[in-house]
Amino acid sequence: MESLSHTSLFSWLINEETASYQFHGQALSRHVECQAPQGGARLRLIYAMRDVEAEIARAISQSTLPFSLAFIDRKSGLNCIELCSDEPLTQTHLQLFSSLEKVEAFSMAAEPPTLNSPGLLVMDMDSTAIEIECIDELAAMAGVGEAVAEVTERAMLGELDFEESLRGRVSQLTGADESIIQTLCDKLPLMPGLTEMVSELQSHDWRVVVASGGFTPFVGHLKELLNLDAAYANKLDIEGGKLVGTVSGQVVDAQFKADTVQRCAQLWDIPQGQRLAIGDGANDIPMIEAADFGIAYHAKPKLKQAADVSISQLDLRVLPYLLLLDSISS
């Protein structure tokens, strides 16, 4: 019976039109996203399966706060409700919601980026836009996978200089046949939710860019596949059909990624507040800090500390729910 009682909260929120609801002694109200109460706390709970809604409702009842609620609708296929309170949320309240299994809880900024205004997203590629580290996969196909993977992990943790580690790992590929590049391109595993996230941003005239410490064939593949606005990565040197173990041209390191945020924002006249970056490793920290809103994605500890928010459980479809739709017509 309690489960049915808790589920009734979502039935009211999603299916009914009444302005208020008495829920276990709490006086709850509703709002639409673009007319949220101002000046108080604003929390979004994002989840994939609706079977967690009874637990969310139970947490709301345990909080005892007079929330105003909204159902946040996006195209990318997750579920989201917004909780607004005139009273500040204590650490106890935040822990109550953040401890829910299969639910991501995000405190919204006072002025979050706006989805239905032009913006910019700069993405890392390896382990962010795709599920793998390309250098590790190339090394495995070249027979030197274990040695290279260990260096990659240390570089992502921020224990090694990126350019030095890149050149060292690439040198291990000396003599490998260039056909391994196309083989990997043909089976490049996109991160779950990538296509949906990019499509939703592009539908609102956002610019989407990849800046990767990986290699040009793979970012080029993504650029064509997803109709991205730009893609930057390192150029592998090839002679006579073989990798020669070097990269040439400008190395796409942490500073290059950070500069990409500023350069692309100026190129497309993206206003402050609308410049986002997302990544997973320590090499992404300057890029995250250069953006107005930095997102850590299933990230290493150092990047989590630097980011504004961290996506830890769900996939990339979460990102549009972190932005604000500021008009009903959109």
mmCIF file of N, CA and C in Angstrom, residues 133-232:
data_model
loop_
_atom_site.group_PDB
_atom_site.id
_atom_site.type_symbol
_atom_site.label_atom_id
_atom_site.label_comp_id
_atom_site.label_asym_id
_atom_site.label_seq_id
_atom_site.Cartn_x
_atom_site.Cartn_y
_atom_site.Cartn_z
ATOM 1 N N GLU A 133 39.962 3.814 -25.116
ATOM 2 C CA GLU A 133 41.132 4.655 -25.331
ATOM 3 C C GLU A 133 41.783 4.158 -26.624
ATOM 4 N N CYS A 134 41.742 4.961 -27.680
ATOM 5 C CA CYS A 134 42.199 4.497 -28.996
ATOM 6 C C CYS A 134 43.654 4.044 -28.977
ATOM 7 N N ILE A 135 44.507 4.749 -28.255
ATOM 8 C CA ILE A 135 45.910 4.370 -28.222
ATOM 9 C C ILE A 135 46.069 2.973 -27.640
ATOM 10 N N ASP A 136 45.259 2.633 -26.645
ATOM 11 C CA ASP A 136 45.337 1.301 -26.046
ATOM 12 C C ASP A 136 44.884 0.228 -27.035
ATOM 13 N N GLU A 137 43.836 0.530 -27.794
ATOM 14 C CA GLU A 137 43.330 -0.449 -28.766
ATOM 15 C C GLU A 137 44.325 -0.650 -29.905
ATOM 16 N N LEU A 138 44.898 0.439 -30.390
ATOM 17 C CA LEU A 138 45.921 0.323 -31.432
ATOM 18 C C LEU A 138 47.110 -0.481 -30.925
ATOM 19 N N ALA A 139 47.513 -0.219 -29.682
ATOM 20 C CA ALA A 139 48.653 -0.935 -29.108
ATOM 21 C C ALA A 139 48.356 -2.418 -28.972
ATOM 22 N N ALA A 140 47.115 -2.746 -28.583
ATOM 23 C CA ALA A 140 46.752 -4.161 -28.466
ATOM 24 C C ALA A 140 46.833 -4.851 -29.818
ATOM 25 N N MET A 141 46.373 -4.175 -30.869
ATOM 26 C CA MET A 141 46.447 -4.764 -32.213
ATOM 27 C C MET A 141 47.885 -4.867 -32.700
ATOM 28 N N ALA A 142 48.753 -3.998 -32.162
ATOM 29 C CA ALA A 142 50.167 -4.029 -32.554
ATOM 30 C C ALA A 142 50.990 -4.951 -31.662
ATOM 31 N N GLY A 143 50.334 -5.561 -30.668
ATOM 32 C CA GLY A 143 51.024 -6.516 -29.809
ATOM 33 C C GLY A 143 51.756 -5.915 -28.627
ATOM 34 N N VAL A 144 51.483 -4.642 -28.300
ATOM 35 C CA VAL A 144 52.166 -3.992 -27.171
ATOM 36 C C VAL A 144 51.136 -3.390 -26.219
ATOM 37 N N GLY A 145 49.986 -4.013 -26.119
ATOM 38 C CA GLY A 145 48.865 -3.437 -25.392
ATOM 39 C C GLY A 145 49.091 -3.224 -23.916
ATOM 40 N N GLU A 146 49.671 -4.196 -23.231
ATOM 41 C CA GLU A 146 49.793 -4.108 -21.777
ATOM 42 C C GLU A 146 50.679 -2.945 -21.355
ATOM 43 N N ALA A 147 51.813 -2.781 -22.000
ATOM 44 C CA ALA A 147 52.740 -1.711 -21.629
ATOM 45 C C ALA A 147 52.134 -0.343 -21.869
ATOM 46 N N VAL A 148 51.425 -0.184 -22.970
ATOM 47 C CA VAL A 148 50.841 1.113 -23.312
ATOM 48 C C VAL A 148 49.652 1.440 -22.406
ATOM 49 N N ALA A 149 48.817 0.457 -22.095
ATOM 50 C CA ALA A 149 47.644 0.693 -21.256
ATOM 51 C C ALA A 149 48.033 1.191 -19.868
ATOM 52 N N GLU A 150 49.127 0.680 -19.339
ATOM 53 C CA GLU A 150 49.584 1.118 -18.020
ATOM 54 C C GLU A 150 49.975 2.597 -18.035
ATOM 55 N N VAL A 151 50.650 3.037 -19.093
ATOM 56 C CA VAL A 151 51.047 4.434 -19.212
ATOM 57 C C VAL A 151 49.811 5.321 -19.400
ATOM 58 N N THR A 152 48.837 4.849 -20.194
ATOM 59 C CA THR A 152 47.599 5.604 -20.409
ATOM 60 C C THR A 152 46.886 5.860 -19.093
ATOM 61 N N GLU A 153 46.768 4.850 -18.266
ATOM 62 C CA GLU A 153 46.082 4.997 -16.985
ATOM 63 C C GLU A 153 46.784 6.021 -16.106
ATOM 64 N N ARG A 154 48.093 5.987 -16.067
ATOM 65 C CA ARG A 154 48.836 6.945 -15.246
ATOM 66 C C ARG A 154 48.683 8.373 -15.785
ATOM 67 N N ALA A 155 48.640 8.505 -17.105
ATOM 68 C CA ALA A 155 48.450 9.832 -17.703
ATOM 69 C C ALA A 155 47.067 10.382 -17.374
ATOM 70 N N MET A 156 46.041 9.525 -17.419
ATOM 71 C CA MET A 156 44.678 9.967 -17.110
ATOM 72 C C MET A 156 44.528 10.363 -15.651
ATOM 73 N N LEU A 157 45.301 9.746 -14.786
ATOM 74 C CA LEU A 157 45.268 10.087 -13.368
ATOM 75 C C LEU A 157 46.048 11.357 -13.069
ATOM 76 N N GLY A 158 46.756 11.872 -14.068
ATOM 77 C CA GLY A 158 47.526 13.090 -13.880
ATOM 78 C C GLY A 158 48.893 12.862 -13.287
ATOM 79 N N GLU A 159 49.399 11.635 -13.382
ATOM 80 C CA GLU A 159 50.695 11.303 -12.799
ATOM 81 C C GLU A 159 51.852 11.520 -13.763
ATOM 82 N N LEU A 160 51.548 11.713 -15.057
ATOM 83 C CA LEU A 160 52.596 11.868 -16.067
ATOM 84 C C LEU A 160 52.313 13.093 -16.929
ATOM 85 N N ASP A 161 53.371 13.710 -17.457
ATOM 86 C CA ASP A 161 53.210 14.766 -18.444
ATOM 87 C C ASP A 161 52.560 14.184 -19.690
ATOM 88 N N PHE A 162 51.506 14.859 -20.188
ATOM 89 C CA PHE A 162 50.729 14.251 -21.271
ATOM 90 C C PHE A 162 51.547 14.095 -22.544
ATOM 91 N N GLU A 163 52.213 15.176 -22.988
ATOM 92 C CA GLU A 163 52.933 15.080 -24.255
ATOM 93 C C GLU A 163 54.031 14.023 -24.193
ATOM 94 N N GLU A 164 54.750 13.983 -23.101
ATOM 95 C CA GLU A 164 55.803 12.980 -22.960
ATOM 96 C C GLU A 164 55.228 11.572 -23.006
ATOM 97 N N SER A 165 54.120 11.376 -22.309
ATOM 98 C CA SER A 165 53.508 10.043 -22.301
ATOM 99 C C SER A 165 52.932 9.687 -23.665
ATOM 100 N N LEU A 166 52.367 10.691 -24.366
ATOM 101 C CA LEU A 166 51.833 10.441 -25.713
ATOM 102 C C LEU A 166 52.936 9.973 -26.652
ATOM 103 N N ARG A 167 54.027 10.700 -26.679
ATOM 104 C CA ARG A 167 55.111 10.340 -27.594
ATOM 105 C C ARG A 167 55.702 8.978 -27.218
ATOM 106 N N GLY A 168 55.785 8.707 -25.944
ATOM 107 C CA GLY A 168 56.295 7.415 -25.522
ATOM 108 C C GLY A 168 55.397 6.267 -25.939
ATOM 109 N N ARG A 169 54.098 6.447 -25.793
ATOM 110 C CA ARG A 169 53.162 5.390 -26.192
ATOM 111 C C ARG A 169 53.143 5.202 -27.706
ATOM 112 N N VAL A 170 53.144 6.308 -28.442
ATOM 113 C CA VAL A 170 53.117 6.208 -29.900
ATOM 114 C C VAL A 170 54.382 5.527 -30.424
ATOM 115 N N SER A 171 55.495 5.745 -29.770
ATOM 116 C CA SER A 171 56.742 5.102 -30.214
ATOM 117 C C SER A 171 56.642 3.582 -30.163
ATOM 118 N N GLN A 172 55.776 3.082 -29.279
ATOM 119 C CA GLN A 172 55.581 1.631 -29.178
ATOM 120 C C GLN A 172 54.879 1.061 -30.412
ATOM 121 N N LEU A 173 54.249 1.947 -31.210
ATOM 122 C CA LEU A 173 53.514 1.493 -32.394
ATOM 123 C C LEU A 173 54.397 1.411 -33.642
ATOM 124 N N THR A 174 55.667 1.698 -33.511
ATOM 125 C CA THR A 174 56.579 1.703 -34.658
ATOM 126 C C THR A 174 56.524 0.368 -35.406
ATOM 127 N N GLY A 175 56.279 0.469 -36.703
ATOM 128 C CA GLY A 175 56.254 -0.718 -37.549
ATOM 129 C C GLY A 175 54.901 -1.364 -37.708
ATOM 130 N N ALA A 176 53.898 -0.916 -36.952
ATOM 131 C CA ALA A 176 52.560 -1.488 -37.082
ATOM 132 C C ALA A 176 51.950 -1.103 -38.431
ATOM 133 N N ASP A 177 51.159 -1.990 -38.985
ATOM 134 C CA ASP A 177 50.535 -1.737 -40.275
ATOM 135 C C ASP A 177 49.428 -0.689 -40.120
ATOM 136 N N GLU A 178 49.366 0.265 -41.048
ATOM 137 C CA GLU A 178 48.372 1.332 -40.944
ATOM 138 C C GLU A 178 46.944 0.814 -41.030
ATOM 139 N N SER A 179 46.745 -0.421 -41.489
ATOM 140 C CA SER A 179 45.396 -0.977 -41.604
ATOM 141 C C SER A 179 44.703 -1.091 -40.246
ATOM 142 N N ILE A 180 45.480 -1.101 -39.145
ATOM 143 C CA ILE A 180 44.843 -1.203 -37.833
ATOM 144 C C ILE A 180 44.015 0.049 -37.531
ATOM 145 N N ILE A 181 44.357 1.165 -38.161
ATOM 146 C CA ILE A 181 43.598 2.394 -37.940
ATOM 147 C C ILE A 181 42.193 2.259 -38.505
ATOM 148 N N GLN A 182 42.086 1.796 -39.745
ATOM 149 C CA GLN A 182 40.768 1.635 -40.352
ATOM 150 C C GLN A 182 39.971 0.548 -39.652
ATOM 151 N N THR A 183 40.664 -0.503 -39.238
ATOM 152 C CA THR A 183 39.984 -1.579 -38.507
ATOM 153 C C THR A 183 39.318 -1.041 -37.255
ATOM 154 N N LEU A 184 40.032 -0.170 -36.537
ATOM 155 C CA LEU A 184 39.457 0.393 -35.312
ATOM 156 C C LEU A 184 38.349 1.391 -35.634
ATOM 157 N N CYS A 185 38.521 2.206 -36.670
ATOM 158 C CA CYS A 185 37.464 3.144 -37.072
ATOM 159 C C CYS A 185 36.160 2.418 -37.367
ATOM 160 N N ASP A 186 36.275 1.255 -38.009
ATOM 161 C CA ASP A 186 35.091 0.509 -38.428
ATOM 162 C C ASP A 186 34.293 -0.035 -37.255
ATOM 163 N N LYS A 187 34.918 -0.156 -36.092
ATOM 164 C CA LYS A 187 34.214 -0.715 -34.935
ATOM 165 C C LYS A 187 34.267 0.217 -33.723
ATOM 166 N N LEU A 188 34.434 1.500 -33.967
ATOM 167 C CA LEU A 188 34.569 2.464 -32.889
ATOM 168 C C LEU A 188 33.296 2.480 -32.032
ATOM 169 N N PRO A 189 33.392 2.129 -30.759
ATOM 170 C CA PRO A 189 32.186 2.038 -29.922
ATOM 171 C C PRO A 189 31.805 3.390 -29.327
ATOM 172 N N LEU A 190 30.701 3.943 -29.777
ATOM 173 C CA LEU A 190 30.239 5.225 -29.250
ATOM 174 C C LEU A 190 29.789 5.065 -27.804
ATOM 175 N N MET A 191 30.031 6.087 -27.007
ATOM 176 C CA MET A 191 29.564 6.071 -25.623
ATOM 177 C C MET A 191 28.032 6.067 -25.620
ATOM 178 N N PRO A 192 27.406 5.257 -24.776
ATOM 179 C CA PRO A 192 25.945 5.280 -24.690
ATOM 180 C C PRO A 192 25.421 6.695 -24.442
ATOM 181 N N GLY A 193 24.409 7.063 -25.218
ATOM 182 C CA GLY A 193 23.790 8.371 -25.077
ATOM 183 C C GLY A 193 24.433 9.461 -25.904
ATOM 184 N N LEU A 194 25.582 9.180 -26.538
ATOM 185 C CA LEU A 194 26.269 10.223 -27.313
ATOM 186 C C LEU A 194 25.402 10.753 -28.439
ATOM 187 N N THR A 195 24.855 9.866 -29.242
ATOM 188 C CA THR A 195 24.072 10.288 -30.400
ATOM 189 C C THR A 195 22.861 11.117 -29.973
ATOM 190 N N GLU A 196 22.153 10.671 -28.931
ATOM 191 C CA GLU A 196 20.976 11.384 -28.458
ATOM 192 C C GLU A 196 21.345 12.759 -27.901
ATOM 193 N N MET A 197 22.430 12.814 -27.136
ATOM 194 C CA MET A 197 22.859 14.091 -26.563
ATOM 195 C C MET A 197 23.211 15.094 -27.645
ATOM 196 N N VAL A 198 24.029 14.673 -28.613
ATOM 197 C CA VAL A 198 24.452 15.576 -29.679
ATOM 198 C C VAL A 198 23.248 16.031 -30.498
ATOM 199 N N SER A 199 22.355 15.112 -30.815
ATOM 200 C CA SER A 199 21.180 15.451 -31.608
ATOM 201 C C SER A 199 20.317 16.490 -30.911
ATOM 202 N N GLU A 200 20.134 16.344 -29.602
ATOM 203 C CA GLU A 200 19.288 17.300 -28.890
ATOM 204 C C GLU A 200 19.944 18.674 -28.826
ATOM 205 N N LEU A 201 21.241 18.718 -28.574
ATOM 206 C CA LEU A 201 21.933 20.004 -28.571
ATOM 207 C C LEU A 201 21.857 20.661 -29.948
ATOM 208 N N GLN A 202 22.106 19.896 -30.993
ATOM 209 C CA GLN A 202 22.080 20.457 -32.338
ATOM 210 C C GLN A 202 20.691 20.949 -32.725
ATOM 211 N N SER A 203 19.655 20.332 -32.204
ATOM 212 C CA SER A 203 18.290 20.777 -32.511
ATOM 213 C C SER A 203 18.009 22.160 -31.937
ATOM 214 N N HIS A 204 18.846 22.605 -30.990
ATOM 215 C CA HIS A 204 18.708 23.934 -30.399
ATOM 216 C C HIS A 204 19.849 24.856 -30.836
ATOM 217 N N ASP A 205 20.474 24.517 -31.965
ATOM 218 C CA ASP A 205 21.510 25.364 -32.576
ATOM 219 C C ASP A 205 22.794 25.456 -31.754
ATOM 220 N N TRP A 206 23.096 24.398 -31.033
ATOM 221 C CA TRP A 206 24.372 24.351 -30.330
ATOM 222 C C TRP A 206 25.473 23.893 -31.274
ATOM 223 N N ARG A 207 26.688 24.364 -31.015
ATOM 224 C CA ARG A 207 27.884 23.889 -31.702
ATOM 225 C C ARG A 207 28.524 22.792 -30.850
ATOM 226 N N VAL A 208 28.924 21.709 -31.499
ATOM 227 C CA VAL A 208 29.525 20.584 -30.776
ATOM 228 C C VAL A 208 30.877 20.255 -31.405
ATOM 229 N N VAL A 209 31.901 20.182 -30.569
ATOM 230 C CA VAL A 209 33.285 20.039 -31.009
ATOM 231 C C VAL A 209 33.959 18.930 -30.208
ATOM 232 N N VAL A 210 34.847 18.185 -30.870
ATOM 233 C CA VAL A 210 35.696 17.225 -30.168
ATOM 234 C C VAL A 210 37.119 17.767 -30.140
ATOM 235 N N ALA A 211 37.729 17.750 -28.961
ATOM 236 C CA ALA A 211 39.145 18.086 -28.803
ATOM 237 C C ALA A 211 39.785 16.925 -28.062
ATOM 238 N N SER A 212 40.635 16.178 -28.766
ATOM 239 C CA SER A 212 41.097 14.896 -28.245
ATOM 240 C C SER A 212 42.609 14.771 -28.256
ATOM 241 N N GLY A 213 43.140 14.169 -27.212
ATOM 242 C CA GLY A 213 44.543 13.791 -27.197
ATOM 243 C C GLY A 213 44.794 12.528 -27.979
ATOM 244 N N GLY A 214 43.751 12.015 -28.650
ATOM 245 C CA GLY A 214 43.874 10.843 -29.512
ATOM 246 C C GLY A 214 44.335 11.231 -30.907
ATOM 247 N N PHE A 215 43.731 10.625 -31.923
ATOM 248 C CA PHE A 215 44.288 10.741 -33.261
ATOM 249 C C PHE A 215 43.230 11.133 -34.294
ATOM 250 N N THR A 216 43.718 11.820 -35.339
ATOM 251 C CA THR A 216 42.823 12.438 -36.312
ATOM 252 C C THR A 216 41.878 11.476 -37.037
ATOM 253 N N PRO A 217 42.273 10.243 -37.382
ATOM 254 C CA PRO A 217 41.296 9.401 -38.091
ATOM 255 C C PRO A 217 40.029 9.150 -37.278
ATOM 256 N N PHE A 218 40.179 9.076 -35.964
ATOM 257 C CA PHE A 218 39.031 8.729 -35.126
ATOM 258 C C PHE A 218 38.141 9.941 -34.861
ATOM 259 N N VAL A 219 38.728 11.106 -34.635
ATOM 260 C CA VAL A 219 37.878 12.292 -34.475
ATOM 261 C C VAL A 219 37.223 12.655 -35.806
ATOM 262 N N GLY A 220 37.921 12.391 -36.907
ATOM 263 C CA GLY A 220 37.328 12.635 -38.215
ATOM 264 C C GLY A 220 36.126 11.741 -38.456
ATOM 265 N N HIS A 221 36.240 10.501 -38.014
ATOM 266 C CA HIS A 221 35.126 9.557 -38.127
ATOM 267 C C HIS A 221 33.922 10.058 -37.327
ATOM 268 N N LEU A 222 34.166 10.517 -36.102
ATOM 269 C CA LEU A 222 33.076 11.039 -35.281
ATOM 270 C C LEU A 222 32.466 12.296 -35.894
ATOM 271 N N LYS A 223 33.312 13.162 -36.401
ATOM 272 C CA LYS A 223 32.829 14.413 -36.992
ATOM 273 C C LYS A 223 31.863 14.132 -38.138
ATOM 274 N N GLU A 224 32.224 13.195 -38.982
ATOM 275 C CA GLU A 224 31.361 12.864 -40.113
ATOM 276 C C GLU A 224 30.093 12.149 -39.648
ATOM 277 N N LEU A 225 30.241 11.231 -38.704
ATOM 278 C CA LEU A 225 29.110 10.426 -38.246
ATOM 279 C C LEU A 225 28.045 11.276 -37.573
ATOM 280 N N LEU A 226 28.471 12.274 -36.771
ATOM 281 C CA LEU A 226 27.549 13.054 -35.955
ATOM 282 C C LEU A 226 27.360 14.480 -36.462
ATOM 283 N N ASN A 227 27.969 14.813 -37.591
ATOM 284 C CA ASN A 227 27.874 16.155 -38.157
ATOM 285 C C ASN A 227 28.346 17.218 -37.161
ATOM 286 N N LEU A 228 29.514 16.935 -36.553
ATOM 287 C CA LEU A 228 30.079 17.864 -35.580
ATOM 288 C C LEU A 228 30.625 19.102 -36.288
ATOM 289 N N ASP A 229 30.786 20.172 -35.535
ATOM 290 C CA ASP A 229 31.245 21.431 -36.111
ATOM 291 C C ASP A 229 32.752 21.484 -36.293
ATOM 292 N N ALA A 230 33.502 20.780 -35.463
ATOM 293 C CA ALA A 230 34.958 20.754 -35.586
ATOM 294 C C ALA A 230 35.490 19.573 -34.787
ATOM 295 N N ALA A 231 36.702 19.137 -35.138
ATOM 296 C CA ALA A 231 37.332 18.021 -34.427
ATOM 297 C C ALA A 231 38.845 18.190 -34.487
ATOM 298 N N TYR A 232 39.486 18.083 -33.336
ATOM 299 C CA TYR A 232 40.924 18.288 -33.230
ATOM 300 C C TYR A 232 41.553 17.083 -32.537
#
